[in-house]
Amino acid sequence: MSQRRKFIKQSLLGSALLIPGLSTLEAQATPVKKAAGTKPIILSTWNHGIPANADAWAKLKETGSLLDAVEAGVRNTELDLENLSVGLQGLPDREGITTLDASIMLGDGSCGSVAFVRQVKHPISLARAVMEKTPHVMLAGEGARQFAIAQGFPMEKEKLSPKAQVEYDKWKVTSQYKPIINVENHDTIGMIGLDASGKLAGSCTTSGLAYKMHGRIGDSPIIGAGLFVDDEVGAATATGLGESIIRICGSFLIVELMRQGRSPQAACEEAVRRLVAKNKNIKDIQAGFLAINKDGEVGAYAVHPGFNYAQATESGNVLIDAASHFKA
Ligand code: SD4
């Protein structure tokens, strides 16, 4: 049996459990409290979440630090040459320059991010350095690059990856700016995790929208938009058209909805509902959210079909399709 089928079968079995002492009918009529989630757990967006989760899991086991884990996990994607939306191999902006955004956050409110940064192979580690070594939360552009140099980060040559160069050359023929759902623009990695002691952390890293205007910054480095983590409640991360996510402060919104009692799933659904209401041309916009509460329950929801995520627990690392507002 495939891992995904096995996982689905297990979840179905879980929801069919009866309460001892009640007949089948009574048990069906009684609202059964959703089974508590599991700890530790690490979640990340899209297919590349599988290798990223594997690295994060290994790091968690090695150091016991969830912060180390969420950094190590997305560093894997930052080096993935197949991925055209994360790291320096990502598709460039309209001028042919690749600029990166990243953020990292702990459940105690510590956070750091970098935006519109060039020549840095691991923006997530730079975001962590902003969090740990400066009095600030966010550095952008040339200032972020200067800080990277001062911190001893190697500067990479500004040269497009062979795959990105081919795509950019094709794009230049028409030079049309038209984001395509789930194809060129939707491979950002957002990772959120909960450790065995109940602490939460998250990370998010991207090269942003392909062929964006030079200087454009998306949701991923904006605390509360692409990522938000609070040990009292839970964590959320986002992927998709950053402008639509910033407009509703997506990740913060989900955490606050969970604080008011919604499940991670219900909170993600409400965020998508709001995003759909606040954005024009919604048929051309994909956005997806992934959330976890402090009990380890998970939620995920997207505007359009096609969003999936990877979930690592003690019982394995599996890919799961998220439901969506619009149906296929
Ligand atoms: C951005 N949210 O820069 C990112 C892009 C993305 O999956 O998530 N792609 O708008």
mmCIF file with all atom_site columns, C-alpha atoms and ligand atoms in Angstrom, residues 46 85 101 185-189 206-209 212 216-221 238-243 245, ligand 1:
data_model
loop_
_atom_site.group_PDB
_atom_site.id
_atom_site.type_symbol
_atom_site.label_atom_id
_atom_site.label_alt_id
_atom_site.label_comp_id
_atom_site.label_asym_id
_atom_site.label_entity_id
_atom_site.label_seq_id
_atom_site.pdbx_PDB_ins_code
_atom_site.Cartn_x
_atom_site.Cartn_y
_atom_site.Cartn_z
_atom_site.occupancy
_atom_site.B_iso_or_equiv
_atom_site.pdbx_formal_charge
_atom_site.auth_seq_id
_atom_site.auth_comp_id
_atom_site.auth_asym_id
_atom_site.auth_atom_id
_atom_site.pdbx_PDB_model_num
ATOM   1  C CA . TRP A 1 46  ? 4.472  21.239 -1.839  1.00 0.00 ? 46  TRP A CA 1
ATOM   2  C CA . SER A 1 85  ? 10.831 29.374 -7.059  1.00 0.00 ? 85  SER A CA 1
ATOM   3  C CA . ASP A 1 101 ? 12.886 36.688 0.453   1.00 0.00 ? 101 ASP A CA 1
ATOM   4  C CA . ASN A 1 185 ? 5.037  30.790 -9.410  1.00 0.00 ? 185 ASN A CA 1
ATOM   5  C CA . HIS A 1 186 ? 3.995  28.380 -6.741  1.00 0.00 ? 186 HIS A CA 1
ATOM   6  C CA . ASP A 1 187 ? 6.834  26.440 -5.248  1.00 0.00 ? 187 ASP A CA 1
ATOM   7  C CA . THR A 1 188 ? 7.794  28.505 -2.222  1.00 0.00 ? 188 THR A CA 1
ATOM   8  C CA . ILE A 1 189 ? 8.581  26.469 0.833   1.00 0.00 ? 189 ILE A CA 1
ATOM   9  C CA . THR A 1 206 ? 11.352 31.978 -1.871  1.00 0.00 ? 206 THR A CA 1
ATOM   10 C CA . SER A 1 207 ? 12.677 33.701 -4.959  1.00 0.00 ? 207 SER A CA 1
ATOM   11 C CA . GLY A 1 208 ? 9.196  35.172 -5.237  1.00 0.00 ? 208 GLY A CA 1
ATOM   12 C CA . LEU A 1 209 ? 7.111  35.635 -8.320  1.00 0.00 ? 209 LEU A CA 1
ATOM   13 C CA . LYS A 1 212 ? 8.253  40.440 -10.887 1.00 0.00 ? 212 LYS A CA 1
ATOM   14 C CA . ARG A 1 216 ? 9.026  43.647 -5.490  1.00 0.00 ? 216 ARG A CA 1
ATOM   15 C CA . ILE A 1 217 ? 8.719  41.923 -2.114  1.00 0.00 ? 217 ILE A CA 1
ATOM   16 C CA . GLY A 1 218 ? 6.160  39.191 -1.488  1.00 0.00 ? 218 GLY A CA 1
ATOM   17 C CA . ASP A 1 219 ? 4.485  37.801 1.608   1.00 0.00 ? 219 ASP A CA 1
ATOM   18 C CA . SER A 1 220 ? 7.203  35.309 2.536   1.00 0.00 ? 220 SER A CA 1
ATOM   19 C CA . PRO A 1 221 ? 9.505  37.682 4.482   1.00 0.00 ? 221 PRO A CA 1
ATOM   20 C CA . ALA A 1 238 ? 1.408  30.589 3.170   1.00 0.00 ? 238 ALA A CA 1
ATOM   21 C CA . THR A 1 239 ? 2.268  29.998 -0.455  1.00 0.00 ? 239 THR A CA 1
ATOM   22 C CA . GLY A 1 240 ? 0.943  31.529 -3.628  1.00 0.00 ? 240 GLY A CA 1
ATOM   23 C CA . LEU A 1 241 ? 0.414  35.053 -4.883  1.00 0.00 ? 241 LEU A CA 1
ATOM   24 C CA . GLY A 1 242 ? 2.047  37.131 -2.157  1.00 0.00 ? 242 GLY A CA 1
ATOM   25 C CA . GLU A 1 243 ? 0.024  40.262 -2.849  1.00 0.00 ? 243 GLU A CA 1
ATOM   26 C CA . ILE A 1 245 ? -1.792 36.968 1.085   1.00 0.00 ? 245 ILE A CA 1
HETATM 27 C C1 . SD4 B 2 .   ? 5.563  35.349 -3.281  1.00 0.00 ? 1   SD4 B C1 1
HETATM 28 N N1 . SD4 B 2 .   ? 4.400  33.764 -1.923  1.00 0.00 ? 1   SD4 B N1 1
HETATM 29 O O1 . SD4 B 2 .   ? 6.660  35.877 -3.385  1.00 0.00 ? 1   SD4 B O1 1
HETATM 30 C C2 . SD4 B 2 .   ? 5.517  33.924 -2.823  1.00 0.00 ? 1   SD4 B C2 1
HETATM 31 C C3 . SD4 B 2 .   ? 5.466  33.019 -4.003  1.00 0.00 ? 1   SD4 B C3 1
HETATM 32 C C4 . SD4 B 2 .   ? 5.046  31.635 -3.676  1.00 0.00 ? 1   SD4 B C4 1
HETATM 33 O O2 . SD4 B 2 .   ? 4.751  29.481 -4.075  1.00 0.00 ? 1   SD4 B O2 1
HETATM 34 O O3 . SD4 B 2 .   ? 4.565  31.316 -2.640  1.00 0.00 ? 1   SD4 B O3 1
HETATM 35 N N2 . SD4 B 2 .   ? 5.162  30.699 -4.482  1.00 0.00 ? 1   SD4 B N2 1
HETATM 36 O O4 . SD4 B 2 .   ? 4.518  35.908 -3.575  1.00 0.00 ? 1   SD4 B O4 1
#
